[in-house]
XYZ file of C-alpha atoms in Angstrom:
535
model
C 17.494 -50.924 -1.655
C 16.575 -49.951 -5.177
C 17.996 -46.925 -7.156
C 14.787 -45.156 -7.079
C 13.976 -45.647 -3.681
C 17.653 -44.454 -3.021
C 16.953 -41.346 -4.651
C 13.756 -40.656 -3.503
C 15.211 -41.158 0.268
C 18.158 -38.653 -0.282
C 15.792 -36.126 -1.731
C 13.217 -36.466 1.411
C 16.496 -35.723 3.581
C 17.298 -31.618 3.482
C 20.168 -30.128 5.261
C 19.823 -28.108 8.387
C 22.098 -26.006 10.278
C 23.292 -22.590 9.583
C 26.303 -20.723 10.910
C 28.350 -22.238 13.953
C 25.381 -23.111 16.652
C 25.729 -22.325 19.911
C 25.313 -25.955 21.136
C 28.365 -26.868 18.543
C 30.862 -24.443 20.139
C 32.067 -26.728 23.365
C 35.268 -28.589 23.481
C 33.380 -31.711 23.348
C 31.787 -31.067 20.378
C 34.972 -29.768 18.765
C 36.883 -32.538 19.396
C 34.182 -35.509 18.360
C 33.621 -33.080 15.440
C 29.776 -34.422 15.910
C 27.403 -31.204 15.378
C 24.155 -33.002 16.109
C 22.222 -30.988 19.276
C 19.338 -32.388 20.807
C 16.034 -30.706 19.788
C 14.227 -29.469 23.226
C 10.964 -30.592 21.653
C 11.335 -34.038 22.191
C 14.681 -34.340 23.864
C 16.017 -36.389 21.233
C 19.208 -35.530 19.092
C 17.901 -33.768 15.873
C 14.327 -34.492 16.944
C 14.766 -38.116 15.911
C 12.299 -39.478 18.053
C 9.682 -37.091 16.298
C 10.670 -38.100 12.763
C 12.538 -34.475 12.094
C 15.932 -35.953 11.279
C 19.296 -37.738 12.475
C 23.038 -37.164 12.844
C 24.716 -37.929 9.752
C 28.027 -38.390 8.147
C 29.098 -35.254 6.018
C 30.239 -36.200 2.582
C 31.956 -33.322 0.359
C 32.648 -33.193 -3.264
C 35.812 -34.445 -4.715
C 35.391 -32.942 -8.223
C 38.211 -30.479 -9.272
C 38.418 -26.958 -8.805
C 39.705 -24.143 -10.874
C 43.370 -23.134 -11.014
C 42.769 -19.702 -9.198
C 43.763 -21.278 -5.676
C 46.670 -23.281 -5.912
C 46.862 -24.372 -2.175
C 45.570 -27.153 -0.182
C 45.057 -27.818 3.368
C 45.817 -24.132 4.277
C 42.493 -22.737 4.910
C 39.654 -24.025 7.047
C 37.099 -23.163 4.402
C 38.591 -25.580 1.768
C 36.366 -28.421 2.566
C 33.553 -27.075 4.319
C 32.835 -27.793 6.815
C 35.147 -30.576 7.513
C 37.924 -28.995 9.518
C 35.231 -27.870 12.252
C 32.600 -30.714 12.007
C 32.372 -34.122 9.954
C 28.720 -35.074 11.479
C 25.742 -32.768 11.468
C 21.675 -32.906 11.642
C 20.176 -33.961 8.314
C 16.607 -32.788 8.377
C 13.623 -34.756 7.009
C 10.485 -33.376 5.048
C 9.986 -29.733 5.497
C 11.988 -29.538 8.791
C 15.229 -27.174 9.038
C 17.667 -25.756 11.754
C 20.578 -27.222 13.514
C 18.489 -29.543 15.740
C 15.676 -30.141 13.130
C 13.372 -27.605 15.149
C 12.476 -25.162 12.528
C 10.807 -25.094 8.877
C 12.416 -24.821 5.491
C 12.041 -21.664 3.721
C 8.378 -21.596 2.367
C 6.810 -23.392 5.254
C 5.482 -22.807 8.666
C 3.605 -24.316 11.207
C 3.953 -26.511 14.147
C 4.776 -29.375 11.643
C 6.061 -27.396 9.004
C 2.946 -28.488 6.820
C 1.691 -24.913 5.884
C 3.023 -23.813 2.454
C 2.872 -20.017 2.238
C 4.458 -17.562 -0.208
C 5.917 -14.309 0.889
C 6.055 -11.404 -1.112
C 9.195 -9.001 -1.271
C 8.075 -5.471 -2.412
C 9.669 -2.248 -3.681
C 10.397 -0.356 -0.725
C 8.870 2.736 -1.974
C 5.416 0.498 -2.231
C 5.715 0.002 1.305
C 3.057 1.685 3.635
C 4.544 4.291 6.605
C 3.883 1.646 8.981
C 5.524 -0.899 6.957
C 8.790 1.364 6.558
C 8.777 2.063 9.911
C 8.581 -1.702 10.967
C 11.557 -2.558 8.550
C 13.692 0.233 10.050
C 12.841 -0.829 13.794
C 13.529 -4.702 12.946
C 16.898 -3.784 11.511
C 17.822 -1.762 14.690
C 16.381 -4.470 17.030
C 18.707 -6.929 15.245
C 21.838 -4.868 15.362
C 21.011 -4.224 19.172
C 19.928 -7.914 20.127
C 22.811 -10.942 20.708
C 21.984 -13.817 18.737
C 20.796 -16.298 20.947
C 21.360 -19.176 18.555
C 24.638 -18.837 16.865
C 28.367 -17.448 17.807
C 31.249 -16.636 15.378
C 34.568 -17.987 15.148
C 37.629 -15.917 16.093
C 40.451 -17.762 14.949
C 41.490 -20.548 12.714
C 41.183 -24.119 13.801
C 44.998 -24.732 14.131
C 44.771 -22.201 16.762
C 42.253 -24.297 18.937
C 44.509 -27.123 20.015
C 42.305 -29.600 18.330
C 39.300 -28.043 19.500
C 40.156 -28.327 23.373
C 40.544 -24.319 23.407
C 37.560 -23.005 21.273
C 37.636 -19.367 20.059
C 34.071 -18.245 19.871
C 31.982 -15.343 20.461
C 28.727 -13.653 20.966
C 27.503 -11.393 18.097
C 24.372 -9.664 17.343
C 21.709 -10.924 14.912
C 22.718 -8.320 12.338
C 26.479 -8.359 12.959
C 26.075 -12.163 12.478
C 25.521 -11.522 8.730
C 28.172 -8.825 8.474
C 30.617 -11.368 9.739
C 29.446 -14.032 7.435
C 29.752 -12.010 4.546
C 33.179 -11.175 5.649
C 34.278 -14.727 6.671
C 33.153 -15.916 3.068
C 35.010 -13.793 1.214
C 38.604 -12.990 3.294
C 41.765 -13.782 2.165
C 43.222 -17.286 2.996
C 46.023 -16.665 5.795
C 49.138 -18.619 4.533
C 51.430 -18.173 7.435
C 53.365 -15.283 8.356
C 52.394 -11.467 8.839
C 50.831 -10.193 5.821
C 51.241 -13.665 3.800
C 48.037 -14.025 2.168
C 46.403 -15.609 -0.800
C 43.858 -12.551 -1.973
C 42.448 -14.611 -5.173
C 39.843 -16.453 -3.174
C 36.465 -15.842 -2.356
C 33.780 -18.427 -1.766
C 30.804 -16.235 -2.227
C 31.767 -13.667 -5.340
C 33.482 -13.403 -8.666
C 31.823 -17.001 -9.865
C 29.129 -19.335 -10.233
C 27.666 -19.314 -6.447
C 27.699 -15.511 -6.423
C 23.768 -15.451 -6.989
C 22.998 -18.915 -4.929
C 24.904 -17.952 -2.075
C 23.343 -14.413 -1.804
C 20.089 -16.253 -2.268
C 20.524 -18.254 0.859
C 21.997 -15.533 2.603
C 18.714 -13.363 2.331
C 16.618 -16.104 2.771
C 18.460 -16.918 6.263
C 18.460 -13.276 7.211
C 14.783 -13.159 6.542
C 14.000 -16.169 8.641
C 16.220 -14.959 11.632
C 14.403 -11.766 11.634
C 11.076 -13.262 11.696
C 12.411 -15.395 14.834
C 13.385 -12.588 16.363
C 10.217 -10.470 15.933
C 7.744 -13.143 15.714
C 6.170 -11.173 12.633
C 6.270 -14.395 10.264
C 4.694 -12.139 7.200
C 8.191 -10.146 7.157
C 9.576 -10.201 3.805
C 13.033 -8.250 2.873
C 11.963 -5.086 0.465
C 14.156 -4.414 -2.560
C 15.458 -0.994 -4.137
C 14.870 -0.693 -7.926
C 17.664 1.244 -8.759
C 17.239 1.192 -12.601
C 17.765 4.894 -14.029
C 18.289 6.431 -10.661
C 20.367 9.471 -10.921
C 21.129 9.518 -6.949
C 21.044 7.488 -3.893
C 16.875 7.405 -3.503
C 16.738 5.332 -0.654
C 19.239 7.820 1.380
C 16.385 9.786 3.397
C 15.920 9.823 7.312
C 12.190 8.013 6.684
C 14.502 5.116 4.976
C 18.236 4.418 5.226
C 19.384 7.541 6.298
C 20.399 10.795 4.543
C 23.686 12.430 4.218
C 24.761 14.448 7.834
C 25.172 17.973 7.221
C 27.979 18.021 9.588
C 30.218 15.409 7.754
C 29.222 14.136 4.061
C 30.932 10.729 4.918
C 28.621 10.069 7.870
C 24.798 9.455 8.177
C 22.243 11.957 9.495
C 21.963 12.305 13.126
C 18.257 12.186 12.561
C 18.408 8.590 11.460
C 18.801 5.733 13.797
C 21.781 4.301 11.613
C 23.957 7.181 12.633
C 24.671 5.344 15.853
C 25.449 2.261 14.280
C 29.069 0.980 14.627
C 30.669 -1.301 11.991
C 32.793 -4.632 12.046
C 34.839 -6.505 9.931
C 36.146 -3.413 8.046
C 39.861 -3.604 8.376
C 41.072 -6.731 6.598
C 44.409 -5.193 5.825
C 45.075 -4.930 9.375
C 43.710 -8.751 10.374
C 46.191 -10.060 7.364
C 48.985 -8.179 8.953
C 48.297 -9.523 12.447
C 47.512 -12.961 11.109
C 43.958 -12.839 12.753
C 40.119 -13.101 11.865
C 37.484 -10.283 12.532
C 36.067 -11.019 16.080
C 33.416 -8.560 15.662
C 34.398 -5.681 17.811
C 33.218 -2.243 16.851
C 35.584 -0.335 14.604
C 33.583 3.246 13.871
C 30.528 4.598 12.231
C 28.680 3.597 9.324
C 30.257 5.482 6.404
C 28.501 6.626 3.191
C 28.874 9.350 0.760
C 27.033 8.421 -2.301
C 27.782 9.832 -5.611
C 31.159 11.320 -4.623
C 33.346 7.943 -5.840
C 35.555 8.002 -8.853
C 33.540 8.455 -11.881
C 35.877 6.831 -14.029
C 35.097 3.583 -12.203
C 31.507 4.239 -12.164
C 30.268 6.434 -14.815
C 26.633 6.265 -13.683
C 24.519 3.698 -11.970
C 22.555 0.844 -14.012
C 19.476 1.642 -16.507
C 16.910 -0.361 -17.498
C 18.573 -1.152 -20.821
C 21.496 -2.652 -19.203
C 19.428 -5.022 -17.495
C 17.726 -5.844 -20.496
C 20.993 -6.598 -22.288
C 22.264 -8.665 -19.266
C 18.891 -10.784 -19.206
C 19.507 -11.481 -22.961
C 22.334 -13.508 -22.443
C 21.940 -17.201 -22.310
C 24.934 -18.734 -20.616
C 25.230 -18.697 -16.941
C 29.192 -19.330 -16.743
C 31.434 -19.408 -19.649
C 35.635 -20.061 -20.172
C 37.224 -19.829 -16.570
C 33.949 -19.262 -14.843
C 35.471 -16.149 -12.868
C 35.937 -12.352 -13.333
C 37.386 -13.040 -16.835
C 34.155 -14.755 -18.365
C 32.870 -13.499 -21.410
C 29.005 -13.589 -22.396
C 28.638 -14.962 -18.929
C 25.159 -13.881 -17.348
C 26.470 -14.041 -13.756
C 29.826 -12.057 -14.645
C 27.734 -9.549 -16.372
C 25.164 -9.300 -13.924
C 27.845 -9.315 -10.810
C 29.541 -6.324 -12.839
C 32.793 -7.817 -14.076
C 31.628 -7.612 -17.585
C 29.868 -5.223 -19.897
C 26.128 -5.362 -19.915
C 25.841 -3.878 -23.588
C 28.770 -6.253 -24.879
C 28.788 -8.974 -22.636
C 32.764 -8.856 -22.615
C 34.915 -8.736 -19.597
C 36.484 -5.489 -18.356
C 38.973 -4.375 -16.292
C 39.238 -0.692 -14.463
C 35.420 -0.133 -14.081
C 32.597 -1.548 -11.497
C 29.340 -2.212 -13.395
C 25.955 -3.717 -12.633
C 25.698 -5.097 -9.061
C 29.618 -3.819 -8.452
C 28.599 -0.357 -9.378
C 26.192 0.159 -6.488
C 28.888 -0.508 -3.889
C 31.417 1.641 -5.479
C 28.911 4.307 -5.828
C 28.022 4.532 -2.123
C 31.748 5.351 -1.170
C 31.736 4.020 2.082
C 31.258 1.055 4.184
C 29.471 -0.643 1.356
C 32.403 -0.302 -0.989
C 34.460 -2.799 0.531
C 33.588 -6.363 0.043
C 34.255 -7.842 3.436
C 32.556 -5.200 5.164
C 29.948 -4.105 2.855
C 27.077 -5.610 4.817
C 27.699 -3.310 7.514
C 25.213 -0.896 5.436
C 21.702 -2.009 5.700
C 21.090 -0.682 2.019
C 23.097 -3.884 1.374
C 19.927 -5.919 1.784
C 17.659 -3.535 -0.482
C 20.473 -3.977 -3.241
C 20.911 -7.762 -3.075
C 17.566 -8.346 -3.002
C 17.071 -6.741 -6.329
C 20.008 -8.397 -7.937
C 18.233 -11.524 -6.386
C 14.956 -10.460 -8.656
C 16.977 -9.998 -11.900
C 18.590 -13.645 -11.234
C 14.780 -14.718 -10.912
C 14.147 -13.041 -14.279
C 17.018 -14.803 -15.962
C 15.848 -18.038 -14.413
C 12.120 -17.592 -15.303
C 13.046 -16.331 -18.942
C 15.797 -19.023 -19.815
C 14.472 -21.768 -17.872
C 17.730 -23.286 -17.345
C 18.321 -27.218 -16.352
C 20.546 -27.696 -13.273
C 23.299 -29.219 -15.657
C 23.888 -25.352 -16.754
C 25.242 -24.982 -13.455
C 28.943 -26.056 -13.321
C 29.645 -29.376 -11.613
C 33.787 -29.063 -11.704
C 36.464 -26.629 -12.487
C 34.957 -23.531 -11.251
C 37.150 -21.694 -8.392
C 37.073 -23.073 -5.057
C 33.672 -23.155 -3.337
C 31.605 -22.571 -6.437
C 31.267 -26.040 -7.915
C 27.585 -27.591 -7.833
C 28.195 -29.957 -5.180
C 30.145 -27.351 -2.724
C 28.648 -26.780 0.599
C 28.157 -22.828 1.022
C 30.552 -21.309 3.208
C 29.837 -20.471 6.303
C 26.556 -22.227 6.441
C 26.557 -25.460 8.697
C 25.446 -27.574 7.357
C 24.763 -27.451 4.814
C 23.146 -25.485 1.411
C 24.835 -26.805 -2.020
C 25.450 -24.266 -4.328
C 23.493 -26.139 -7.149
C 20.406 -26.513 -4.989
C 19.487 -23.034 -5.076
C 20.053 -22.950 -8.847
C 16.324 -22.780 -9.165
C 13.078 -20.402 -8.911
C 12.076 -18.648 -5.896
C 8.532 -20.139 -6.137
C 10.148 -23.039 -4.882
C 11.447 -21.553 -1.969
C 8.332 -19.756 -0.893
C 9.114 -16.029 -1.952
C 7.949 -13.812 -4.923
C 8.843 -10.416 -5.992
C 5.742 -7.851 -6.438
C 7.098 -6.439 -9.743
C 7.250 -10.206 -11.283
C 3.618 -11.333 -10.072
C 0.914 -10.950 -13.102
C -0.820 -7.710 -13.398
C -3.655 -8.554 -10.863
C -1.434 -9.723 -8.193
C 0.657 -6.904 -8.708
C -2.264 -4.354 -8.117
C -3.153 -5.991 -5.261
C 0.353 -6.185 -3.652
C 1.691 -2.576 -4.897
C -1.595 -0.372 -4.971
C -4.371 -1.872 -2.925
C -2.644 -3.620 -0.127
C -0.708 -0.491 1.303
C -4.189 1.450 1.531
C -6.101 -1.421 3.342
C -2.683 -1.481 5.364
C -3.469 2.137 6.313
C -7.229 1.607 6.915
C -6.413 -1.658 9.284
C -4.167 0.926 11.383
C -7.168 3.582 11.873
C -10.128 1.200 11.700
C -10.963 2.089 15.290
C -10.940 5.599 14.319
C -13.213 5.194 11.227
C -15.490 3.127 13.321
C -16.076 5.959 15.863
C -16.171 8.563 12.990
C -18.839 6.333 11.476
C -20.686 5.754 14.420
C -20.634 9.629 15.631
C -21.452 10.547 12.153
C -24.616 8.526 12.271
C -25.508 9.641 15.411
C -25.421 13.464 14.226
C -27.522 12.701 11.264
C -30.058 10.740 13.549
C -30.378 14.283 15.572
C -30.603 16.365 12.740
C -33.351 14.227 11.361
C -35.103 14.099 14.636
C -35.107 17.940 14.823
C -36.172 18.235 11.074
C -39.203 15.864 12.025
C -40.202 17.509 14.973
C -39.997 20.978 13.269
C -42.300 19.627 10.186
C -45.057 18.123 12.502
C -45.189 21.335 14.569
C -45.477 23.182 11.189
C -48.247 21.011 10.053
C -50.392 21.373 13.115
C -50.026 25.109 12.780
C -51.131 24.865 9.290
C -54.492 22.825 10.340
C -55.392 25.115 12.982
C -55.008 28.641 10.893
C -57.026 26.981 8.250
C -60.024 26.814 10.601
C -59.348 29.900 12.195
C -58.340 32.409 9.527
C -59.507 30.806 6.362
C -55.771 31.439 4.852
C -55.801 29.997 1.374
C -54.119 26.525 0.787
C -50.509 26.650 -0.362
C -50.612 25.926 -4.064
C -49.323 22.488 -5.597
C -45.814 24.153 -6.965
C -45.195 25.065 -2.990
C -46.106 21.727 -1.564
C -43.551 20.053 -4.213
C -40.745 22.328 -3.431
C -41.343 21.945 0.187
C -41.751 17.908 -0.250
C -38.547 18.064 -2.695
C -36.416 20.079 -0.396
C -37.074 17.441 2.447
C -36.522 14.638 0.320
C -33.264 16.202 -0.533
C -32.347 16.714 3.075
């Protein structure tokens, strides 16, 4: 087979699964390390009879990592996903999913042939019904057990080579909370409290932006499946120049409780939410993983944080300064990187100078600290639904940078980044498999757009015209009824006036013959005609 043909063949194939599919949590699958479920649509493995995909060996990158994590063979995530699976479904064309039964991001329809662009809008530009729908979707996801995925509650070495699986059910929303915990948790080295903290497969290096991009896309995808609303798109919060938590109202993400400033208002549905994966020190001491158990109420006390750590929220000027940085990664490609767009946007470098700082949390990090609650701890931050609005806006800034500088893929590091962040590394804990470098590209290629990045005409339609049309769509029956009723009333009035005019004319004629009254002068006739015409 020729080299060009080989390249075309591998581009045609697309990775397929996400986090621990339910069919791949059995002893047989774990012992065989073969996660290739049958697609119910045709009864074949990976939908192979329908040309959707096939079962294939997983090959991981062997390029060197940076010096930040000096260990090897101690953590299940090191060569993701080989500890758990070495064969998975590889999907062809526009197909996706753990059995190739779904569509890639941006594609829809029974055969995934319909290309459609979703638009993520400012949450304050949503209509009332759209806001209510978003809140109800969040709560539905929080209270619905995921039908497709489970979470792992122990390390593989505790599973007796797969014979004793350690998985449990999780709600659709909490699945994503757990994923964010798992990707950023400390490495357990053996013994109570013996951990390696300087490890994170989704933060503090190059994969920060691509990983969270896929995370949001996957979350959006699961909400669409759950609700059947395939027009759903995550809204964003544009926090530039904000002085307080603008989304912290009972109509949106929940106001502050008048009874306890650390809690959510009882008038908000989020006041009843329980958090998970919020006690990393306890897990480390007990040498266990978060198992998804409830651990208390959602906490948030925006603005009552350490002002020395976060003096203010980011401004428009801060965002513009960060966007002016031309290099994606520099130096050791970690939190010490200078003049790195990624490090400045993540919040470990000054937006004004581009130089790494210590003791302060800036840009992305500043919002987490400002919320002063569940969102302020990296591993448990996704418990707060504001996380989604915040990261959608961070993703939009990433998109602005990509469009402004149009970097080639070679700008993304292929080697020597901290473990988990090289171009060819598969994102933890998606199974399988999204490579970091594959998502170092525009949202246009992934089927979505941000309203404020559209051209002016499209932006007018999305931000101003669409909300009014949406409200009209909601009340069109009332408008129609009102129109019909109005037409009927006008018709009745017109009929009454017409009858009255005819009777008046007849009286004039009869009095002209009987009493010889003078005719109305021309000005009176014109006035009468004018009045009737106006009416």
